[in-house]
Coordinates of C-alpha atoms and ligand atoms in Angstrom, one line a residue:
Chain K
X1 CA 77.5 135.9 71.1
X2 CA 77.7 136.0 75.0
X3 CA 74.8 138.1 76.3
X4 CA 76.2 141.0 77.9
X5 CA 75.2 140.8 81.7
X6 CA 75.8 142.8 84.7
X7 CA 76.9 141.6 88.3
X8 CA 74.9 142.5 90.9
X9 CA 75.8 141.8 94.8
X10 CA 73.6 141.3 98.0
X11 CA 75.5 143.0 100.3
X12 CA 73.4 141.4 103.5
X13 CA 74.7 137.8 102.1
X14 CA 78.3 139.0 101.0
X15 CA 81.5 138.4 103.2
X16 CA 83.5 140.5 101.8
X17 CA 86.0 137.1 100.9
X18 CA 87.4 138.3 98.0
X19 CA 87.0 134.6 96.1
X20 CA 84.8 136.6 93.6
X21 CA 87.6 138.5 92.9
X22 CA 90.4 136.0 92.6
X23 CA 88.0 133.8 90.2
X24 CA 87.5 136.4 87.9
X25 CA 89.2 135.9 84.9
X26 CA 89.3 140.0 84.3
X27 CA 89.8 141.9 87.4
X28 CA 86.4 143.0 87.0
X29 CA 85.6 142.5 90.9
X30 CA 87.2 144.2 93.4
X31 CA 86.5 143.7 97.5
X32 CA 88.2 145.7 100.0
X33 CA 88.0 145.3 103.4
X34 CA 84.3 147.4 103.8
X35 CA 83.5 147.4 100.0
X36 CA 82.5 144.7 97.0
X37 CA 82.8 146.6 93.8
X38 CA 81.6 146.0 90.4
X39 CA 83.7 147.4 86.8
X40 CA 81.2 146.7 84.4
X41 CA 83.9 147.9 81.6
X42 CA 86.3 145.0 82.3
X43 CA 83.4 142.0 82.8
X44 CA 83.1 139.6 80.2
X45 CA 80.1 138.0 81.0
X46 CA 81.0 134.1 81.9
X47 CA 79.6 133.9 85.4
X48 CA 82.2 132.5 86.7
X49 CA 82.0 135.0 90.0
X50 CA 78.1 133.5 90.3
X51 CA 78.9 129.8 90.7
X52 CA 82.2 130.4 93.0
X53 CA 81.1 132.5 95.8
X54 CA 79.9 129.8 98.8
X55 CA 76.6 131.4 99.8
X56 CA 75.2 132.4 96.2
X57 CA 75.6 136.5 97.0
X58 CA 76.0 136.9 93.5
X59 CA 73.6 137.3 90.3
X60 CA 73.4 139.1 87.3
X61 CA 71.0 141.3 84.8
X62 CA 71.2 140.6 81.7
X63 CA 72.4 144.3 79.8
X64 CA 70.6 145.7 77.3
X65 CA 71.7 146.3 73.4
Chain W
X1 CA 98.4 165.0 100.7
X2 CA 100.0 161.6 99.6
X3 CA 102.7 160.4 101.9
X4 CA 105.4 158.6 100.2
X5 CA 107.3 156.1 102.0
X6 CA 110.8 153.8 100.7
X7 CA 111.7 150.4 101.3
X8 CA 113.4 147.4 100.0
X9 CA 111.2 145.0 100.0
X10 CA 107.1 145.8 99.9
X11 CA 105.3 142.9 101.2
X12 CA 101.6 143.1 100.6
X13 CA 99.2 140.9 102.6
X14 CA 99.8 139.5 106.1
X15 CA 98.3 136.3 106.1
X16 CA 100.7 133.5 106.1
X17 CA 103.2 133.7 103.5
X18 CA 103.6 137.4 103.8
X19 CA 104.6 137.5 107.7
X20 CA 107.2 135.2 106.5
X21 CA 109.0 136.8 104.0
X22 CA 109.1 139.5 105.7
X23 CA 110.6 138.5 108.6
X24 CA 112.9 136.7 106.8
X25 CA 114.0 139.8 104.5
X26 CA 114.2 141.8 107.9
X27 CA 116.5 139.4 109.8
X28 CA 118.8 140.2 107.3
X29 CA 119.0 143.7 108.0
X30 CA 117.2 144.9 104.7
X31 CA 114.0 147.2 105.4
X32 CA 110.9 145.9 104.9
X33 CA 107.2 147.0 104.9
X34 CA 104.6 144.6 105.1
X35 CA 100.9 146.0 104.5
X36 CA 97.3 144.5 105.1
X37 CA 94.0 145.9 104.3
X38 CA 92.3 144.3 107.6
X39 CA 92.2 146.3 110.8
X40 CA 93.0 143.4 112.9
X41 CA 95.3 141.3 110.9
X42 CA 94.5 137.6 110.9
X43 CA 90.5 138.5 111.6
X44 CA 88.4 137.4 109.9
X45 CA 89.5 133.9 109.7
X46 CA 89.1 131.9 106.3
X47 CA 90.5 128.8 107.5
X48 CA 89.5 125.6 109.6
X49 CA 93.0 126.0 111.4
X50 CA 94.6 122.6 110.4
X51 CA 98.2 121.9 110.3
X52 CA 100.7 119.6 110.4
X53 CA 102.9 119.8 113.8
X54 CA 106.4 119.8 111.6
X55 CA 106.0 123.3 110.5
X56 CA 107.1 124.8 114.2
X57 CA 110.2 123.7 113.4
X58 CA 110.8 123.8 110.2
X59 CA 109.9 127.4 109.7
X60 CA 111.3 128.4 113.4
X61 CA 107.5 129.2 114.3
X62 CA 107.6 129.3 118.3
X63 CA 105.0 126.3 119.5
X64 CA 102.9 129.1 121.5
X65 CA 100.4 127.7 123.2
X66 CA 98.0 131.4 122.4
X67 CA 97.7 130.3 118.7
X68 CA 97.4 126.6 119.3
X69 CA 93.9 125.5 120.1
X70 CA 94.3 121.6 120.2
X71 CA 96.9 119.4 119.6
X72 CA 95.7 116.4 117.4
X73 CA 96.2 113.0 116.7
X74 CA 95.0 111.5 113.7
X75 CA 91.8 111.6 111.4
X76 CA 89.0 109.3 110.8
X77 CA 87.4 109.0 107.4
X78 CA 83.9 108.4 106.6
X79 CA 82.9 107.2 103.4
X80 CA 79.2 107.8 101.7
X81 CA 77.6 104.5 103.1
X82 CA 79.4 105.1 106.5
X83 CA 82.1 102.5 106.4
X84 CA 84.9 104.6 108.8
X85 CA 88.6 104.3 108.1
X86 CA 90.5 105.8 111.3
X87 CA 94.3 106.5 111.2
X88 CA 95.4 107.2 114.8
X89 CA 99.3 108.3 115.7
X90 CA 100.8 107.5 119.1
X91 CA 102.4 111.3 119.0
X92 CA 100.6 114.4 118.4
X93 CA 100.5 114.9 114.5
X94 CA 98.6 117.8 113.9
X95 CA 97.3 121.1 115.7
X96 CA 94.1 123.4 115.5
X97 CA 95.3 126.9 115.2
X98 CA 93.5 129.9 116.1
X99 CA 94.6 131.9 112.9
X100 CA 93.2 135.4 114.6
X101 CA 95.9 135.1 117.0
X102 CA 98.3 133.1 114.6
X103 CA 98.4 135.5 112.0
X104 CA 99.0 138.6 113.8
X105 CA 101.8 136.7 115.7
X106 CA 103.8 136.0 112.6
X107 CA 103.1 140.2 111.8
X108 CA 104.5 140.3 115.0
X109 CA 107.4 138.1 114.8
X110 CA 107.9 139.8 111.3
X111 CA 107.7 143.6 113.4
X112 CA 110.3 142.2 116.0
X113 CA 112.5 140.9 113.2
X114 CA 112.8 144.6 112.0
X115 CA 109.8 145.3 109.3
X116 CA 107.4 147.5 109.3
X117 CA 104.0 146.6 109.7
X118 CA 100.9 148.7 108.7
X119 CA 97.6 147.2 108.7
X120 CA 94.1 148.7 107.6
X121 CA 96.6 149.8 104.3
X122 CA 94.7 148.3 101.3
X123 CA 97.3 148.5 97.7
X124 CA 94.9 149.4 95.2
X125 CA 97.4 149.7 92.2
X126 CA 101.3 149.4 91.3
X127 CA 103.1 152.5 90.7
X128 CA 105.4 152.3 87.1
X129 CA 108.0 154.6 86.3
X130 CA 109.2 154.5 82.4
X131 CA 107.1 151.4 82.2
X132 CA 109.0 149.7 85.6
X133 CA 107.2 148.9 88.5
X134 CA 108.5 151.2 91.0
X135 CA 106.2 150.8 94.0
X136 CA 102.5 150.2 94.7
X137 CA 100.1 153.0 95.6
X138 CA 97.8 152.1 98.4
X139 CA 95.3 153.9 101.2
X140 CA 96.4 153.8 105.1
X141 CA 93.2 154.4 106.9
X142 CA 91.9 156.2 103.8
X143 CA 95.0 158.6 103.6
X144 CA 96.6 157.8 100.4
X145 CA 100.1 156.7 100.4
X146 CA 102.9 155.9 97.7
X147 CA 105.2 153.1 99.2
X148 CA 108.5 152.8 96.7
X149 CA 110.3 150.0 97.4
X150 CA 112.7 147.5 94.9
X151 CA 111.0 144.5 95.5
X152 CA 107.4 144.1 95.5
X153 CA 105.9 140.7 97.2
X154 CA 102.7 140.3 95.8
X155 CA 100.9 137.7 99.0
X156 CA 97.7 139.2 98.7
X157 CA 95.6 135.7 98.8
X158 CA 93.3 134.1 96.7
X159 CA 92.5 137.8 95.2
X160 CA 96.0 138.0 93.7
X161 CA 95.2 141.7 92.3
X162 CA 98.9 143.1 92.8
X163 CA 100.2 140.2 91.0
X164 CA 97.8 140.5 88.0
X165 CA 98.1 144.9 88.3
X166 CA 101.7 143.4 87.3
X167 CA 101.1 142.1 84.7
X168 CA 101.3 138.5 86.2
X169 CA 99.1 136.3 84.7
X170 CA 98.0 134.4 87.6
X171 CA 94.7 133.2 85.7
X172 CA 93.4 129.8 86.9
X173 CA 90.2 127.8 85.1
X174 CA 87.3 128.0 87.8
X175 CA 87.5 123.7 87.9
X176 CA 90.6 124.8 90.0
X177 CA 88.9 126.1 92.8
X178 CA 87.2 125.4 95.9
X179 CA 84.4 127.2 97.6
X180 CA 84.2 126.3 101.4
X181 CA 81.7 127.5 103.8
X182 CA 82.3 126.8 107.5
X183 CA 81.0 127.2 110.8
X184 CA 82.8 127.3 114.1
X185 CA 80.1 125.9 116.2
X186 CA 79.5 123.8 119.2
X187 CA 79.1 120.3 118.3
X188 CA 79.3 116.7 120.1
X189 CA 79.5 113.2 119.3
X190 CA 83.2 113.3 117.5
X191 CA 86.3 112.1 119.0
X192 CA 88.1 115.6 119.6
X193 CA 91.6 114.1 119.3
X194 CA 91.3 113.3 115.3
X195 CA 90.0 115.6 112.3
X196 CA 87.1 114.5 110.3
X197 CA 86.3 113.8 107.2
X198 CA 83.4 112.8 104.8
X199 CA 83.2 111.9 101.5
X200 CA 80.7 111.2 98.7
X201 CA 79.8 112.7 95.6
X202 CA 75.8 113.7 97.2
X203 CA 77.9 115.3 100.6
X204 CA 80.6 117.5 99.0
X205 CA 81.3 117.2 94.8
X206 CA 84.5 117.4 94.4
X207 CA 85.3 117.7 98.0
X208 CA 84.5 116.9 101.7
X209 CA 83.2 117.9 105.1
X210 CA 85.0 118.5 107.9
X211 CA 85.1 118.5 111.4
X212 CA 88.2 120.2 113.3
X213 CA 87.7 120.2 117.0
X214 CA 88.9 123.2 119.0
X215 CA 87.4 122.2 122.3
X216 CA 85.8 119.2 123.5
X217 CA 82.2 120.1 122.0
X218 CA 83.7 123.0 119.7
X219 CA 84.7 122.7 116.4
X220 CA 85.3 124.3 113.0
X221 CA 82.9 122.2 110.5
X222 CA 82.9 123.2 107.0
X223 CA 82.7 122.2 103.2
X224 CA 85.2 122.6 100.3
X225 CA 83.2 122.0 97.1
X226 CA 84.5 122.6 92.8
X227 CA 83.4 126.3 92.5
X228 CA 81.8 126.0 89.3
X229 CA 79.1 123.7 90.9
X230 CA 75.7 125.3 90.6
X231 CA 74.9 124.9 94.1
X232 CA 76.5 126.6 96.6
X233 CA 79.1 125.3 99.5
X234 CA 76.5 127.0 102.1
X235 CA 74.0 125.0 100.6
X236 CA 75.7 121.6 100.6
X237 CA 76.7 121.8 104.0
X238 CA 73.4 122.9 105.4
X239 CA 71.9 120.1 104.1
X240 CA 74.7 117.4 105.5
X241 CA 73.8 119.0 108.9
X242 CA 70.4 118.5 108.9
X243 CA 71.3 115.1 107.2
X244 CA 73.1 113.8 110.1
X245 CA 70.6 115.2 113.2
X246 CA 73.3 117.8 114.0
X247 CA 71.9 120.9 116.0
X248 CA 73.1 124.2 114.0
X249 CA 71.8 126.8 116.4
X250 CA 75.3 127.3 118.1
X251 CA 76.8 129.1 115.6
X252 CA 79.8 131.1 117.0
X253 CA 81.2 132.5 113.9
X254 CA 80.7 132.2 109.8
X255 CA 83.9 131.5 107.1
X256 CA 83.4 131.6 103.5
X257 CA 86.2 131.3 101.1
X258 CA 87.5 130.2 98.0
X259 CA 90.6 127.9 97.7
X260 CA 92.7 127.4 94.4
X261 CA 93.4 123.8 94.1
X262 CA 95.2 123.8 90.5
X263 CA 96.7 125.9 87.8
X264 CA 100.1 126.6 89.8
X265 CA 101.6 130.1 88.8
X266 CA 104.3 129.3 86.1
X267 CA 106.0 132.9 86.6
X268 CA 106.5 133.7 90.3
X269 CA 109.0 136.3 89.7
X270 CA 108.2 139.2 87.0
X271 CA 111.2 141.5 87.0
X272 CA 111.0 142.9 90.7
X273 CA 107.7 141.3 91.8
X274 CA 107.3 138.4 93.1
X275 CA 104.4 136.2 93.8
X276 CA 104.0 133.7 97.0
X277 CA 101.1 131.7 98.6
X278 CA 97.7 131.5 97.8
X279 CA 98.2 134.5 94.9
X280 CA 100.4 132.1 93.3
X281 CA 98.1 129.4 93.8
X282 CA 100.7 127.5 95.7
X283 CA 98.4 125.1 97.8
X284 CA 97.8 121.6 98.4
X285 CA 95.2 120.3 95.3
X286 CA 94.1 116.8 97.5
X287 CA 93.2 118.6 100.8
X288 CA 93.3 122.3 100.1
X289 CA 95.8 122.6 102.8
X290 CA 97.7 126.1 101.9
X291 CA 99.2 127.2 104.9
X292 CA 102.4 125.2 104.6
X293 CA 102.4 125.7 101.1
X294 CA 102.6 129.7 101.9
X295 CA 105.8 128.8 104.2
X296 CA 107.6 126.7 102.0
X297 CA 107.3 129.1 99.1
X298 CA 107.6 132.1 101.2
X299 CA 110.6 130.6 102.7
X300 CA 112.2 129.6 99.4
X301 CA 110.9 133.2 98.2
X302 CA 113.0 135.1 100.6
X303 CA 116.0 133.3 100.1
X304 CA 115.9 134.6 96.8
X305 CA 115.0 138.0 97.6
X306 CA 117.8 138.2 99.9
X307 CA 120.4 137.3 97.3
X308 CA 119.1 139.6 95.0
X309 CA 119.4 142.8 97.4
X310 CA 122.9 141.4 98.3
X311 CA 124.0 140.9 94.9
X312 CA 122.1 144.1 93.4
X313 CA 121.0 141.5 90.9
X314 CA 116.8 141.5 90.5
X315 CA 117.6 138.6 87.6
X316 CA 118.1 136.3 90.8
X317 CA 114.7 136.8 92.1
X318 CA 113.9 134.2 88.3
X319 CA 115.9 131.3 90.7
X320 CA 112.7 130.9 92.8
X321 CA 110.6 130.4 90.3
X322 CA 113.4 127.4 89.4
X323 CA 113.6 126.0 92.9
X324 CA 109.9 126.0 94.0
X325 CA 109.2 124.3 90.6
X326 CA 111.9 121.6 91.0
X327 CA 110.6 121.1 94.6
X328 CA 107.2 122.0 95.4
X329 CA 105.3 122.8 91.9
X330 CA 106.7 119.2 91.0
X331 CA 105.5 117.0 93.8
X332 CA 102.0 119.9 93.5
X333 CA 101.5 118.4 90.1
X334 CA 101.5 114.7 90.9
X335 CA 99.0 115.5 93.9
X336 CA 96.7 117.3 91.2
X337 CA 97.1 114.6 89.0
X338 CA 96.1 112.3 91.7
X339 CA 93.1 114.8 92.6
X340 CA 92.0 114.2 89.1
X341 CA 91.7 110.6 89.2
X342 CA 90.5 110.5 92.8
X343 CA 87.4 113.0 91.1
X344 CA 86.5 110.4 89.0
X345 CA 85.5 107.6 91.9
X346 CA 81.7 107.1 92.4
X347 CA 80.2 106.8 95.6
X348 CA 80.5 102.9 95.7
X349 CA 84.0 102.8 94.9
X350 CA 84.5 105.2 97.9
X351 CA 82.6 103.0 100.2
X352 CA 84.9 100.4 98.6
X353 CA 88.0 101.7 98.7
X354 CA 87.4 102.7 102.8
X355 CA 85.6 99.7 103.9
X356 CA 89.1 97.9 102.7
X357 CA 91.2 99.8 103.9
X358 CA 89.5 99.7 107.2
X359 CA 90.3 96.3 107.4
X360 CA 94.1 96.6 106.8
X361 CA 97.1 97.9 108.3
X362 CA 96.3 101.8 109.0
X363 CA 100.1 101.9 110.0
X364 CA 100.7 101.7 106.5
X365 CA 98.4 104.7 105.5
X366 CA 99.1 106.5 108.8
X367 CA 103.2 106.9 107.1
X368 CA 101.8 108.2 104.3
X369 CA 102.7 105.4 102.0
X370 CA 100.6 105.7 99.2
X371 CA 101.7 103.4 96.9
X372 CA 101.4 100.3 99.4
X373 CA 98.0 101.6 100.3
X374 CA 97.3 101.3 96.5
X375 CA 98.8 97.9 96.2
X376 CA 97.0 96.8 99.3
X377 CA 93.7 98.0 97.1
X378 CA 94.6 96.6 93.9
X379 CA 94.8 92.9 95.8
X380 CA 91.1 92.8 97.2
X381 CA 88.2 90.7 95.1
X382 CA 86.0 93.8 95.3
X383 CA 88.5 96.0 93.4
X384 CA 89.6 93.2 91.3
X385 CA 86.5 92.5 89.6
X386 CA 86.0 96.0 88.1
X387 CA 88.1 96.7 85.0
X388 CA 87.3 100.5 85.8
X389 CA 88.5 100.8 89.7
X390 CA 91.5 98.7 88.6
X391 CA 92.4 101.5 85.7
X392 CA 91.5 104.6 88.0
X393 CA 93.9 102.7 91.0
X394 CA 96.7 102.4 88.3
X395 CA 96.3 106.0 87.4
X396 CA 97.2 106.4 91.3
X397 CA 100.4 105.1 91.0
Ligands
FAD401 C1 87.3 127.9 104.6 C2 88.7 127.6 104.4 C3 89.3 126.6 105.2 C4 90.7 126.4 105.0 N1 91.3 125.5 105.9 C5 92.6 125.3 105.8 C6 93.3 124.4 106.7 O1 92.7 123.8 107.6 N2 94.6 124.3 106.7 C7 95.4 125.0 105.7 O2 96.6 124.8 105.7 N3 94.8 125.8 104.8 C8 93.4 126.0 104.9 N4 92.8 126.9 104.0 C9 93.7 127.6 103.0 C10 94.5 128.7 103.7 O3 93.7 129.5 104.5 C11 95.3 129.5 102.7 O4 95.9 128.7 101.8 C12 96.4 130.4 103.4 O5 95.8 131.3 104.3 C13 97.2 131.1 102.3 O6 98.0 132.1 102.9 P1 98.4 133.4 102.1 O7 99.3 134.1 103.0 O8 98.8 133.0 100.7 O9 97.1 134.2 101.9 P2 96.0 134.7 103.0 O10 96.2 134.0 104.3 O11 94.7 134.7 102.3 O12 96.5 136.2 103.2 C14 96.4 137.2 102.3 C15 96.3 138.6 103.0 O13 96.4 139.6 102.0 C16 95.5 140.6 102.4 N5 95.2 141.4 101.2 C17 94.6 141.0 100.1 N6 94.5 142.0 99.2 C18 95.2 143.0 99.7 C19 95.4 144.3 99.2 N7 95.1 144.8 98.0 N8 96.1 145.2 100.1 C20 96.5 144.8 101.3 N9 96.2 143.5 101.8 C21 95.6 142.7 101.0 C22 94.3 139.9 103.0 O14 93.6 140.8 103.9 C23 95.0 138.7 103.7 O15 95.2 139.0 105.1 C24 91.5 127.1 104.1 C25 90.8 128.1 103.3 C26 89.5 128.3 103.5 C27 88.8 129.4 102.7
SF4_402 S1 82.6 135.4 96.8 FE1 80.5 136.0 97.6 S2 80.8 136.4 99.7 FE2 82.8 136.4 98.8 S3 83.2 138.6 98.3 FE3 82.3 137.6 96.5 S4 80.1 138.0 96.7 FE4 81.0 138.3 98.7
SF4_403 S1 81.0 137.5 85.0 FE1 83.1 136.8 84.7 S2 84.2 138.7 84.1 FE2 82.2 139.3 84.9 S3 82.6 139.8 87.0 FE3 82.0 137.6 86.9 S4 83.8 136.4 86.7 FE4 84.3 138.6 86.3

């Protein structure tokens, strides 16, 4: 089983690109043009966002149960 | 209260491809409404500004000197052990853009044409109507809007979320993208009539550094790496700066991106939405080039769209998904095929492969002959005594 795990951003690091978005397989990241957001419901855990964004503004917390 | 507006053709996202289907679309007399969520379009910049001199014409772009930064002519390559493989051109065969300016001029051109142009209007969703796509709903400086319109161009970028709120499958694995980091800087030392170019698997996995002059000691210098590397493109090219003694306290602006190099969209036209550039994945899988890739396909795109408003016939719109794949997705492929092989090269047979080749005929590379550049390799003692560099070469060809 995947463990469940939640994205978190640092907004200091975070451009806004949107490559977090367009990697992820699940629409489960959007970025507007002031705003990243996070949909917890539609995530499926692969950490694919974590890897692709160039300056490493992503990371996750593992979810509980 | 939402405002509701009507169009033919909705065009979302004015970077490159979108400005060009729209003006397109609007030279033909149909409406046209083409939306972007930046306030200034074009700004920021994800780019490093390269392209290939051909597409003024091709794509009747005017050659305006307040988008072109530098005209250039050539590139030299470096390999990992510094062996330098320079291809220089008598004629100018590239330029630097300044995509701030460049982008907004193509809105512009698009405006002029006869669209509409709205920036700072983000889509946030389609709008269906007995389960068809009817328009998109979107915000226009926070005021919610409902734009209708029988066409929907989905040019939204690497994000393609209009394309998958479609139901477009526009999924690609994360092997088949980039992550590039880039700073426009001031920097000396490099010959500011060619691009340049570093590879190795220790300087960029996957990938390579850049330099793009703008000015004589300004350039855009940046990283592409496989976005499902551990590390991150900020951190690779960090360390090839401090690597190579290069000052990095001159930074004039920051560009981060991701690039998709692979998994082409197969359906590029759902019913009445249609998918072009970067959303579509429609860029070059060698170099990550995707600006021409945006104008080819947004050229082909609108040709299509056109015929379909004239012929009240959306099944038409299927017909670019036909001619981009006999043209571009199939030449695409073989360059991702190549990519694939070319991934496999250690950093000897790089050093290899460019210290030959900087001994032969850079005519012969500079015309973008491949397959004699190959040959050329597949003669020399240093490629011939390894089985391996023989089998990835053939895979080349
Ligand atoms: C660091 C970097 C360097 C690069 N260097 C080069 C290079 O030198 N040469 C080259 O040819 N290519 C280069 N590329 C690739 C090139 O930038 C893209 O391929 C090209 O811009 C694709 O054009 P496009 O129109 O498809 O998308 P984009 O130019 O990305 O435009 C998409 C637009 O859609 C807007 N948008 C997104 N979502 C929404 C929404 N929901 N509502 C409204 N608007 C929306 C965005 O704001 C954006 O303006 C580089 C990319 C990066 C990241
Ligand atoms: S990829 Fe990184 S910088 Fe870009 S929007 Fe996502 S978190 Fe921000
Ligand atoms: S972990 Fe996977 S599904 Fe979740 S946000 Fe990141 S890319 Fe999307």
């Amino acid at each position: 089983m995947v463990e469940k795990i939640k994205i978190i951003v640092n907004e200091d690091k975070c451009y806004l690109c949107g490559g977090c978005a367009g990697v992820c397989p699940s629409l489960a990241i959007k970025v507007s043009s002031s705003k990243w957001e996070f949909f917890q419901d539609k995530c499926i855990s692969c950490k694919i966002c974590i890897n692709a964004c160039p300056v490493g503004a992503l990371d996750f917390e593992p979810l509980e149960g | 209260m939402t405002e509701i507006m009507k169009y033919d053709v909705v065009v979302v996202g004015a970077g490159i491809a979108g400005p060009i289907v729209a003006r397109n679309v609007a030279r033909e007399g149909y409406s046209v409404l083409l939306v972007d969520k930046k306030p200034a379009i074009g700004a920021p910049k994800q780019c490093a500004e390269g392209i290939n001199i051909s597409i003024f014409e091709r794509y009747d772009i005017p050659y305006d000197k307040r988008f072109i930064n530098r005209e250039i002519y050539g590139a030299r390559i470096y390999s990992p052990s510094g062996y330098e493989l320079e291809i220089k051109y008598k004629k100018v065969s590239g330029v630097i853009l300044e995509r701030k300016v460049f982008d907004k001029m193509l809105a512009f051109y698009a405006a002029r044409s006869g669209a509409d142009v709205l920036s700072r209007t983000e889509v946030e969703d389609v709008i269906r109507e007995n389960g068809k796509i009817v328009g998109v709903k979107a915000k226009h400086e926070g005021e919610p809007v409902e734009i209708y319109g029988d066409i929907i161009v989905a040019a939204d970028g690497v994000e393609s979320t209009i394309a998958r709120k479609a139901g477009i499958n526009t999924y690609a694995p994360p092997h088949e993208f980039d992550s590039a980091y880039e700073y426009e800087m001031l920097i000396d030392g490099f010959d500011p009539d060619l691009i340049h170019l570093w590879f190795g698997n220790d300087v960029a996995p996957r990938g390579y550094v850049w330099v793009f002059p703008k000015d004589e000691d300004r350039a855009n210098v940046g990283i592409g790496i496989n976005s499902d590397n551990p590390k991150t493109a900020k951190y690779y090219l960090d360390k090839w700066l401090k690597e190579n003694n290069i000052p990095s306290k001159k930074l004039l602006e920051i560009n981060v991106g991701v690039v998709p190099v692979g998994g082409f969209l197969k359906e590029l036209a759902k019913e009445n939405v249609v998918v072009v550039g970067d959303a579509a994945r429609q860029v070059n899988p060698m170099h990550g080039g995707g600006m021409a890739e945006a104008m080819k396909a947004g050229t082909i795109a609108s040709k299509w769209i056109v015929k379909a408003l004239e012929e009240e016939n959306l099944e038409l719109l299927k017909n670019y998904t036909t001619e981009w794949w006999e043209k571009d997705g199939k030449r695409l492929e073989r360059v991702l095929k190549i990519r694939k092989a070319v991934e496999k090269l250690n950093d000897e047979d790089l050093d290899v492969f460019i210290e030959v080749l900087s001994g032969t005929d850079a005519e012969k590379i500079a015309e973008g002959n491949y397959t004699e550049v190959i040959k050329v390799l597949l003669k020399h003692p240093k490629v011939l005594m390894s089985a391996r560099r023989i089998s990835l070469l053939k895979e080349l060809l």
